[in-house]
Every structure is written in C-alpha cells, then in structure tokens.
JSON list of C-alpha atoms in Angstrom, two decimals:
[
{"chain": "A", "resi": 21, "resn": "MET", "atom": "CA", "xyz": [94.54, 80.82, 78.17]},
{"chain": "A", "resi": 22, "resn": "ARG", "atom": "CA", "xyz": [96.39, 83.91, 79.38]},
{"chain": "A", "resi": 23, "resn": "VAL", "atom": "CA", "xyz": [95.15, 85.15, 82.75]},
{"chain": "A", "resi": 24, "resn": "LEU", "atom": "CA", "xyz": [96.27, 88.42, 84.31]},
{"chain": "A", "resi": 25, "resn": "VAL", "atom": "CA", "xyz": [95.84, 89.15, 88.00]},
{"chain": "A", "resi": 26, "resn": "VAL", "atom": "CA", "xyz": [95.44, 92.91, 88.49]},
{"chain": "A", "resi": 27, "resn": "THR", "atom": "CA", "xyz": [95.49, 94.95, 91.67]},
{"chain": "A", "resi": 28, "resn": "ALA", "atom": "CA", "xyz": [96.22, 98.54, 92.69]},
{"chain": "A", "resi": 29, "resn": "ALA", "atom": "CA", "xyz": [97.91, 100.33, 95.55]},
{"chain": "A", "resi": 30, "resn": "ASN", "atom": "CA", "xyz": [99.45, 103.49, 96.87]},
{"chain": "A", "resi": 31, "resn": "ASP", "atom": "CA", "xyz": [101.98, 103.75, 99.69]},
{"chain": "A", "resi": 32, "resn": "ASN", "atom": "CA", "xyz": [99.22, 103.51, 102.32]},
{"chain": "A", "resi": 33, "resn": "PHE", "atom": "CA", "xyz": [98.33, 100.03, 101.02]},
{"chain": "A", "resi": 34, "resn": "MET", "atom": "CA", "xyz": [101.89, 98.83, 100.49]},
{"chain": "A", "resi": 35, "resn": "LEU", "atom": "CA", "xyz": [101.91, 96.35, 103.38]},
{"chain": "A", "resi": 36, "resn": "LEU", "atom": "CA", "xyz": [98.66, 94.85, 102.12]},
{"chain": "A", "resi": 37, "resn": "LEU", "atom": "CA", "xyz": [99.99, 94.73, 98.56]},
{"chain": "A", "resi": 38, "resn": "TYR", "atom": "CA", "xyz": [103.12, 93.03, 99.86]},
{"chain": "A", "resi": 39, "resn": "GLY", "atom": "CA", "xyz": [100.93, 90.38, 101.49]},
{"chain": "A", "resi": 40, "resn": "LEU", "atom": "CA", "xyz": [98.83, 89.84, 98.37]},
{"chain": "A", "resi": 41, "resn": "LEU", "atom": "CA", "xyz": [101.76, 89.55, 95.98]},
{"chain": "A", "resi": 42, "resn": "ASN", "atom": "CA", "xyz": [103.65, 87.25, 98.32]},
{"chain": "A", "resi": 43, "resn": "SER", "atom": "CA", "xyz": [100.56, 85.06, 98.72]},
{"chain": "A", "resi": 44, "resn": "LEU", "atom": "CA", "xyz": [100.28, 84.77, 94.93]},
{"chain": "A", "resi": 45, "resn": "HIS", "atom": "CA", "xyz": [103.95, 83.92, 94.49]},
{"chain": "A", "resi": 46, "resn": "ALA", "atom": "CA", "xyz": [103.74, 81.31, 97.28]},
{"chain": "A", "resi": 47, "resn": "LEU", "atom": "CA", "xyz": [101.07, 79.26, 95.48]},
{"chain": "A", "resi": 48, "resn": "ARG", "atom": "CA", "xyz": [102.40, 75.86, 94.39]},
{"chain": "A", "resi": 49, "resn": "THR", "atom": "CA", "xyz": [100.28, 75.99, 91.24]},
{"chain": "A", "resi": 50, "resn": "LYS", "atom": "CA", "xyz": [99.53, 79.32, 89.66]},
{"chain": "A", "resi": 51, "resn": "PRO", "atom": "CA", "xyz": [96.31, 79.49, 87.65]},
{"chain": "A", "resi": 52, "resn": "PHE", "atom": "CA", "xyz": [97.38, 82.86, 86.23]},
{"chain": "A", "resi": 53, "resn": "THR", "atom": "CA", "xyz": [99.96, 83.93, 83.68]},
{"chain": "A", "resi": 54, "resn": "ASP", "atom": "CA", "xyz": [101.11, 87.29, 85.03]},
{"chain": "A", "resi": 55, "resn": "ILE", "atom": "CA", "xyz": [100.50, 89.95, 87.68]},
{"chain": "A", "resi": 56, "resn": "ALA", "atom": "CA", "xyz": [99.88, 93.66, 87.07]},
{"chain": "A", "resi": 57, "resn": "VAL", "atom": "CA", "xyz": [99.67, 96.58, 89.48]},
{"chain": "A", "resi": 58, "resn": "LEU", "atom": "CA", "xyz": [98.03, 99.95, 88.98]},
{"chain": "A", "resi": 59, "resn": "ASP", "atom": "CA", "xyz": [100.28, 102.48, 90.67]},
{"chain": "A", "resi": 60, "resn": "VAL", "atom": "CA", "xyz": [98.02, 105.08, 92.27]},
{"chain": "A", "resi": 61, "resn": "GLY", "atom": "CA", "xyz": [100.65, 106.69, 94.46]},
{"chain": "A", "resi": 62, "resn": "LEU", "atom": "CA", "xyz": [103.65, 104.44, 95.09]},
{"chain": "A", "resi": 63, "resn": "SER", "atom": "CA", "xyz": [106.93, 106.00, 96.15]},
{"chain": "A", "resi": 64, "resn": "PRO", "atom": "CA", "xyz": [110.00, 105.13, 94.05]},
{"chain": "A", "resi": 65, "resn": "PRO", "atom": "CA", "xyz": [111.28, 102.50, 96.54]},
{"chain": "A", "resi": 66, "resn": "ASN", "atom": "CA", "xyz": [107.88, 100.82, 96.74]},
{"chain": "A", "resi": 67, "resn": "ARG", "atom": "CA", "xyz": [107.43, 100.95, 92.98]},
{"chain": "A", "resi": 68, "resn": "ALA", "atom": "CA", "xyz": [110.86, 99.32, 92.59]},
{"chain": "A", "resi": 69, "resn": "TRP", "atom": "CA", "xyz": [109.81, 96.48, 94.91]},
{"chain": "A", "resi": 70, "resn": "VAL", "atom": "CA", "xyz": [106.57, 96.04, 92.92]},
{"chain": "A", "resi": 71, "resn": "ALA", "atom": "CA", "xyz": [108.55, 95.95, 89.66]},
{"chain": "A", "resi": 72, "resn": "ASN", "atom": "CA", "xyz": [110.29, 92.82, 90.97]},
{"chain": "A", "resi": 73, "resn": "ALA", "atom": "CA", "xyz": [107.02, 91.17, 92.05]},
{"chain": "A", "resi": 74, "resn": "ALA", "atom": "CA", "xyz": [104.75, 92.01, 89.10]},
{"chain": "A", "resi": 75, "resn": "ARG", "atom": "CA", "xyz": [105.21, 91.80, 85.35]},
{"chain": "A", "resi": 76, "resn": "HIS", "atom": "CA", "xyz": [103.35, 95.05, 84.61]},
{"chain": "A", "resi": 77, "resn": "ILE", "atom": "CA", "xyz": [102.96, 98.39, 86.37]},
{"chain": "A", "resi": 78, "resn": "ALA", "atom": "CA", "xyz": [100.81, 101.18, 84.99]},
{"chain": "A", "resi": 79, "resn": "GLU", "atom": "CA", "xyz": [99.83, 104.55, 86.36]},
{"chain": "A", "resi": 80, "resn": "PRO", "atom": "CA", "xyz": [96.16, 105.04, 85.45]},
{"chain": "A", "resi": 81, "resn": "GLY", "atom": "CA", "xyz": [94.60, 108.31, 84.51]},
{"chain": "A", "resi": 82, "resn": "TRP", "atom": "CA", "xyz": [91.09, 109.44, 85.32]},
{"chain": "A", "resi": 83, "resn": "ASP", "atom": "CA", "xyz": [89.26, 107.26, 82.83]},
{"chain": "A", "resi": 84, "resn": "LEU", "atom": "CA", "xyz": [85.79, 108.36, 83.88]},
{"chain": "A", "resi": 85, "resn": "PRO", "atom": "CA", "xyz": [84.30, 111.69, 84.96]},
{"chain": "A", "resi": 86, "resn": "TYR", "atom": "CA", "xyz": [85.30, 112.54, 88.51]},
{"chain": "A", "resi": 87, "resn": "TYR", "atom": "CA", "xyz": [84.93, 115.79, 90.43]},
{"chain": "A", "resi": 88, "resn": "ASP", "atom": "CA", "xyz": [88.13, 117.85, 90.43]},
{"chain": "A", "resi": 89, "resn": "ASP", "atom": "CA", "xyz": [88.07, 118.44, 94.19]},
{"chain": "A", "resi": 90, "resn": "LEU", "atom": "CA", "xyz": [87.75, 114.68, 94.79]},
{"chain": "A", "resi": 91, "resn": "ARG", "atom": "CA", "xyz": [90.63, 113.99, 92.39]},
{"chain": "A", "resi": 92, "resn": "ALA", "atom": "CA", "xyz": [92.88, 116.21, 94.49]},
{"chain": "A", "resi": 93, "resn": "LEU", "atom": "CA", "xyz": [91.56, 114.83, 97.77]},
{"chain": "A", "resi": 94, "resn": "ASN", "atom": "CA", "xyz": [91.99, 111.16, 96.89]},
{"chain": "A", "resi": 95, "resn": "PRO", "atom": "CA", "xyz": [94.05, 110.41, 93.77]},
{"chain": "A", "resi": 96, "resn": "SER", "atom": "CA", "xyz": [94.01, 106.71, 94.64]},
{"chain": "A", "resi": 97, "resn": "ASN", "atom": "CA", "xyz": [90.40, 106.59, 93.44]},
{"chain": "A", "resi": 98, "resn": "ARG", "atom": "CA", "xyz": [91.90, 106.16, 89.97]},
{"chain": "A", "resi": 99, "resn": "ALA", "atom": "CA", "xyz": [92.02, 102.48, 90.90]},
{"chain": "A", "resi": 100, "resn": "LYS", "atom": "CA", "xyz": [88.21, 102.50, 90.79]},
{"chain": "A", "resi": 101, "resn": "THR", "atom": "CA", "xyz": [87.82, 104.48, 87.58]},
{"chain": "A", "resi": 102, "resn": "ALA", "atom": "CA", "xyz": [90.42, 102.36, 85.78]},
{"chain": "A", "resi": 103, "resn": "ARG", "atom": "CA", "xyz": [88.78, 98.99, 86.42]},
{"chain": "A", "resi": 104, "resn": "PRO", "atom": "CA", "xyz": [86.42, 99.05, 83.42]},
{"chain": "A", "resi": 105, "resn": "PHE", "atom": "CA", "xyz": [89.49, 99.63, 81.22]},
{"chain": "A", "resi": 106, "resn": "LEU", "atom": "CA", "xyz": [91.82, 96.87, 82.38]},
{"chain": "A", "resi": 107, "resn": "PRO", "atom": "CA", "xyz": [92.06, 95.31, 78.88]},
{"chain": "A", "resi": 108, "resn": "GLN", "atom": "CA", "xyz": [93.28, 98.67, 77.53]},
{"chain": "A", "resi": 109, "resn": "TYR", "atom": "CA", "xyz": [95.86, 99.11, 80.28]},
{"chain": "A", "resi": 110, "resn": "PHE", "atom": "CA", "xyz": [97.16, 95.56, 79.95]},
{"chain": "A", "resi": 111, "resn": "PRO", "atom": "CA", "xyz": [96.26, 94.17, 76.50]},
{"chain": "A", "resi": 112, "resn": "GLY", "atom": "CA", "xyz": [96.90, 90.64, 75.36]},
{"chain": "A", "resi": 113, "resn": "TYR", "atom": "CA", "xyz": [95.20, 88.57, 78.05]},
{"chain": "A", "resi": 114, "resn": "ASP", "atom": "CA", "xyz": [92.10, 86.38, 77.82]},
{"chain": "A", "resi": 115, "resn": "ILE", "atom": "CA", "xyz": [90.88, 86.78, 81.41]},
{"chain": "A", "resi": 116, "resn": "TYR", "atom": "CA", "xyz": [91.38, 89.64, 83.86]},
{"chain": "A", "resi": 117, "resn": "LEU", "atom": "CA", "xyz": [91.18, 88.71, 87.53]},
{"chain": "A", "resi": 118, "resn": "TRP", "atom": "CA", "xyz": [90.96, 91.71, 89.85]},
{"chain": "A", "resi": 119, "resn": "LEU", "atom": "CA", "xyz": [92.07, 91.32, 93.47]},
{"chain": "A", "resi": 120, "resn": "ASP", "atom": "CA", "xyz": [92.03, 94.30, 95.82]},
{"chain": "A", "resi": 121, "resn": "ALA", "atom": "CA", "xyz": [95.36, 94.86, 97.54]},
{"chain": "A", "resi": 122, "resn": "ASP", "atom": "CA", "xyz": [93.85, 93.73, 100.85]},
{"chain": "A", "resi": 123, "resn": "THR", "atom": "CA", "xyz": [93.13, 90.28, 99.41]},
{"chain": "A", "resi": 124, "resn": "TRP", "atom": "CA", "xyz": [95.23, 87.35, 100.51]},
{"chain": "A", "resi": 125, "resn": "VAL", "atom": "CA", "xyz": [95.12, 84.08, 98.56]},
{"chain": "A", "resi": 126, "resn": "GLN", "atom": "CA", "xyz": [95.61, 80.90, 100.54]},
{"chain": "A", "resi": 127, "resn": "GLU", "atom": "CA", "xyz": [94.71, 78.28, 97.92]},
{"chain": "A", "resi": 128, "resn": "PRO", "atom": "CA", "xyz": [94.64, 78.41, 94.09]},
{"chain": "A", "resi": 129, "resn": "PHE", "atom": "CA", "xyz": [91.17, 76.83, 93.83]},
{"chain": "A", "resi": 130, "resn": "ALA", "atom": "CA", "xyz": [89.55, 80.16, 94.70]},
{"chain": "A", "resi": 131, "resn": "LEU", "atom": "CA", "xyz": [91.26, 81.83, 91.75]},
{"chain": "A", "resi": 132, "resn": "GLU", "atom": "CA", "xyz": [90.55, 78.83, 89.52]},
{"chain": "A", "resi": 133, "resn": "ALA", "atom": "CA", "xyz": [86.83, 79.05, 90.29]},
{"chain": "A", "resi": 134, "resn": "CYS", "atom": "CA", "xyz": [86.74, 82.73, 89.29]},
{"chain": "A", "resi": 135, "resn": "ILE", "atom": "CA", "xyz": [88.69, 82.05, 86.11]},
{"chain": "A", "resi": 136, "resn": "GLU", "atom": "CA", "xyz": [86.44, 79.12, 85.11]},
{"chain": "A", "resi": 137, "resn": "ALA", "atom": "CA", "xyz": [83.34, 81.24, 85.65]},
{"chain": "A", "resi": 138, "resn": "ALA", "atom": "CA", "xyz": [84.77, 84.06, 83.53]},
{"chain": "A", "resi": 139, "resn": "LYS", "atom": "CA", "xyz": [85.46, 81.61, 80.70]},
{"chain": "A", "resi": 140, "resn": "THR", "atom": "CA", "xyz": [81.70, 81.12, 80.31]},
{"chain": "A", "resi": 141, "resn": "GLY", "atom": "CA", "xyz": [81.31, 84.75, 79.25]},
{"chain": "A", "resi": 142, "resn": "GLY", "atom": "CA", "xyz": [79.83, 85.97, 82.51]},
{"chain": "A", "resi": 143, "resn": "LEU", "atom": "CA", "xyz": [81.20, 88.08, 85.28]},
{"chain": "A", "resi": 144, "resn": "ALA", "atom": "CA", "xyz": [82.67, 86.05, 88.11]},
{"chain": "A", "resi": 145, "resn": "ALA", "atom": "CA", "xyz": [81.75, 87.91, 91.27]},
{"chain": "A", "resi": 146, "resn": "VAL", "atom": "CA", "xyz": [82.21, 86.83, 94.86]},
{"chain": "A", "resi": 147, "resn": "PRO", "atom": "CA", "xyz": [79.41, 87.16, 97.41]},
{"chain": "A", "resi": 148, "resn": "HIS", "atom": "CA", "xyz": [80.44, 88.92, 100.56]},
{"chain": "A", "resi": 149, "resn": "ASN", "atom": "CA", "xyz": [78.84, 87.35, 103.59]},
{"chain": "A", "resi": 150, "resn": "HIS", "atom": "CA", "xyz": [79.60, 88.60, 107.04]},
{"chain": "A", "resi": 151, "resn": "PRO", "atom": "CA", "xyz": [77.47, 89.54, 110.05]},
{"chain": "A", "resi": 152, "resn": "SER", "atom": "CA", "xyz": [78.65, 93.14, 109.77]},
{"chain": "A", "resi": 153, "resn": "TYR", "atom": "CA", "xyz": [76.94, 93.45, 106.37]},
{"chain": "A", "resi": 154, "resn": "SER", "atom": "CA", "xyz": [73.39, 93.60, 107.60]},
{"chain": "A", "resi": 155, "resn": "GLN", "atom": "CA", "xyz": [70.64, 93.59, 105.02]},
{"chain": "A", "resi": 156, "resn": "THR", "atom": "CA", "xyz": [68.02, 95.86, 106.52]},
{"chain": "A", "resi": 157, "resn": "SER", "atom": "CA", "xyz": [64.86, 96.66, 104.61]},
{"chain": "A", "resi": 158, "resn": "GLU", "atom": "CA", "xyz": [66.13, 100.24, 104.23]},
{"chain": "A", "resi": 159, "resn": "ILE", "atom": "CA", "xyz": [69.36, 99.10, 102.55]},
{"chain": "A", "resi": 160, "resn": "VAL", "atom": "CA", "xyz": [67.50, 96.72, 100.25]},
{"chain": "A", "resi": 161, "resn": "GLN", "atom": "CA", "xyz": [65.09, 99.50, 99.27]},
{"chain": "A", "resi": 162, "resn": "TRP", "atom": "CA", "xyz": [67.96, 101.93, 98.65]},
{"chain": "A", "resi": 163, "resn": "ARG", "atom": "CA", "xyz": [69.60, 99.42, 96.30]},
{"chain": "A", "resi": 164, "resn": "LYS", "atom": "CA", "xyz": [66.37, 98.86, 94.40]},
{"chain": "A", "resi": 165, "resn": "ASP", "atom": "CA", "xyz": [65.73, 102.60, 94.12]},
{"chain": "A", "resi": 166, "resn": "THR", "atom": "CA", "xyz": [69.25, 103.25, 92.86]},
{"chain": "A", "resi": 167, "resn": "ILE", "atom": "CA", "xyz": [69.01, 100.54, 90.20]},
{"chain": "A", "resi": 168, "resn": "ARG", "atom": "CA", "xyz": [65.57, 101.84, 89.21]},
{"chain": "A", "resi": 169, "resn": "ASP", "atom": "CA", "xyz": [66.98, 105.37, 88.78]},
{"chain": "A", "resi": 170, "resn": "TYR", "atom": "CA", "xyz": [69.74, 104.13, 86.47]},
{"chain": "A", "resi": 171, "resn": "PHE", "atom": "CA", "xyz": [68.22, 101.16, 84.67]},
{"chain": "A", "resi": 172, "resn": "GLY", "atom": "CA", "xyz": [64.45, 101.26, 85.08]},
{"chain": "A", "resi": 173, "resn": "ASP", "atom": "CA", "xyz": [61.73, 99.26, 86.79]},
{"chain": "A", "resi": 174, "resn": "ALA", "atom": "CA", "xyz": [62.40, 95.91, 85.13]},
{"chain": "A", "resi": 175, "resn": "ALA", "atom": "CA", "xyz": [66.04, 95.85, 86.26]},
{"chain": "A", "resi": 176, "resn": "ALA", "atom": "CA", "xyz": [65.09, 96.92, 89.78]},
{"chain": "A", "resi": 177, "resn": "GLU", "atom": "CA", "xyz": [62.62, 94.06, 90.09]},
{"chain": "A", "resi": 178, "resn": "ARG", "atom": "CA", "xyz": [65.02, 91.42, 88.70]},
{"chain": "A", "resi": 179, "resn": "GLY", "atom": "CA", "xyz": [67.78, 91.96, 91.23]},
{"chain": "A", "resi": 180, "resn": "GLN", "atom": "CA", "xyz": [68.47, 89.84, 94.26]},
{"chain": "A", "resi": 181, "resn": "TRP", "atom": "CA", "xyz": [68.77, 92.67, 96.72]},
{"chain": "A", "resi": 182, "resn": "ASP", "atom": "CA", "xyz": [69.66, 90.73, 99.81]},
{"chain": "A", "resi": 183, "resn": "ALA", "atom": "CA", "xyz": [73.05, 89.74, 98.35]},
{"chain": "A", "resi": 184, "resn": "TYR", "atom": "CA", "xyz": [76.20, 91.81, 98.60]},
{"chain": "A", "resi": 185, "resn": "LEU", "atom": "CA", "xyz": [78.84, 91.26, 95.92]},
{"chain": "A", "resi": 186, "resn": "ASN", "atom": "CA", "xyz": [82.42, 92.09, 96.76]},
{"chain": "A", "resi": 187, "resn": "SER", "atom": "CA", "xyz": [83.77, 94.48, 94.13]},
{"chain": "A", "resi": 188, "resn": "GLY", "atom": "CA", "xyz": [87.28, 93.67, 95.33]},
{"chain": "A", "resi": 189, "resn": "VAL", "atom": "CA", "xyz": [87.40, 90.25, 93.67]},
{"chain": "A", "resi": 190, "resn": "PHE", "atom": "CA", "xyz": [86.09, 89.60, 90.16]},
{"chain": "A", "resi": 191, "resn": "ALA", "atom": "CA", "xyz": [87.09, 87.97, 86.89]},
{"chain": "A", "resi": 192, "resn": "LEU", "atom": "CA", "xyz": [85.99, 88.84, 83.37]},
{"chain": "A", "resi": 193, "resn": "ALA", "atom": "CA", "xyz": [87.00, 87.72, 79.89]},
{"chain": "A", "resi": 194, "resn": "ALA", "atom": "CA", "xyz": [88.73, 90.32, 77.73]},
{"chain": "A", "resi": 195, "resn": "ASP", "atom": "CA", "xyz": [86.03, 90.11, 75.06]},
{"chain": "A", "resi": 196, "resn": "ALA", "atom": "CA", "xyz": [83.04, 90.21, 77.45]},
{"chain": "A", "resi": 197, "resn": "PRO", "atom": "CA", "xyz": [80.50, 92.95, 76.75]},
{"chain": "A", "resi": 198, "resn": "HIS", "atom": "CA", "xyz": [80.53, 93.94, 80.41]},
{"chain": "A", "resi": 199, "resn": "TRP", "atom": "CA", "xyz": [83.58, 96.19, 80.03]},
{"chain": "A", "resi": 200, "resn": "GLY", "atom": "CA", "xyz": [81.89, 98.68, 77.72]},
{"chain": "A", "resi": 201, "resn": "LEU", "atom": "CA", "xyz": [78.61, 98.62, 79.61]},
{"chain": "A", "resi": 202, "resn": "TRP", "atom": "CA", "xyz": [80.42, 99.08, 82.90]},
{"chain": "A", "resi": 203, "resn": "ALA", "atom": "CA", "xyz": [82.31, 102.09, 81.57]},
{"chain": "A", "resi": 204, "resn": "LYS", "atom": "CA", "xyz": [79.15, 103.56, 80.08]},
{"chain": "A", "resi": 205, "resn": "TRP", "atom": "CA", "xyz": [77.04, 103.28, 83.22]},
{"chain": "A", "resi": 206, "resn": "PHE", "atom": "CA", "xyz": [79.84, 104.09, 85.63]},
{"chain": "A", "resi": 207, "resn": "GLY", "atom": "CA", "xyz": [80.58, 107.25, 83.68]},
{"chain": "A", "resi": 208, "resn": "ILE", "atom": "CA", "xyz": [77.07, 108.69, 83.92]}
]
C-alpha cells in the first residue's frame, strides 16, 4: 500500500512546514511511503530545502473557480483549490494523507488510524474539539442552512451539526468517489 503525505506552504508558513516535515522524518516507524509539498509561494532557498525533505514538489494552479481579485490577494489559496485533485498532482499512490503545514506529528499511530480508515473506502476526518470552537445554536443553524442550500433538506437533516471536522488532516483512497464529488461541489 503506497501512502503519500501531502501538505502545502508558502514562505510565511516555512517554519511550520519545517516543523511538520522534521516531525515526520523523526518517526521511528513511518506508515507512509513518501511526502509531497504543494508550493504556493516558496522562495528558491526554501524550495531547495523542501526538495531535500520531500520526494515531490508541485506548484498547483487554480483548479476550481476563484475570483480574480482574490487570486491576486492570496495566491496561497491554491492549496485549498488543489486538494480535491491530489491524485492528479501526485499519481501512483493508494492513499493520500493531507496534513496542513501547521500540523506536528508526535506518534505514528495517529497517521496509522487515518490510513486504516481510508482503506475502508471512506473519508478519514479528524474531529476538532477545543473550547474555542463553541457550538452556538446560531452556528449550528448556519451550517444546516448552508448544507440545505447546496444539497437539499434530506442532507441538512442527516448531518451532525454539533461536530467540527478539521479540514487540515484527512486521508482518502485514490479511487474513492469523494474526489470527484468534492471537486464538483467545491467548484459551484
């Protein structure tokens, strides 16, 4: 099973990326095959350092519709629009494990759990629990209304709206149907 860890960074996130990549390399057992980085604004010296720490580097385009003024304002948002297309950027892997650059991995079991969940055909997503993420009735209603607008009443009623999933850590099999659906709905 070939597992690719993917992350993204620009120069502003370089210290965080340094921490993530060093934490991955420090693991005694590595449940992944390779590491890839989406370059969304690395300077040549930083890109050279990344080239020594990761097997793949790619500079993503704007894979989904995005307002021109926002493209100019924040080109690093390509890291968000590229995520549904990770298998196209880095083909040949069975599982793609996304870790935001501000992630730090202390033990391999956390990665192993995500990888095992992705093997079942589902999306491995990590709940984000912290006192600063309050779940007020207004926030829950906003989530339900947003899902209803995009996917209809049935989907809005099925959701567990008091949970917050961290989009900065997920794993998904290369052949999972989620990729295409994600791109379709994210692109609307």
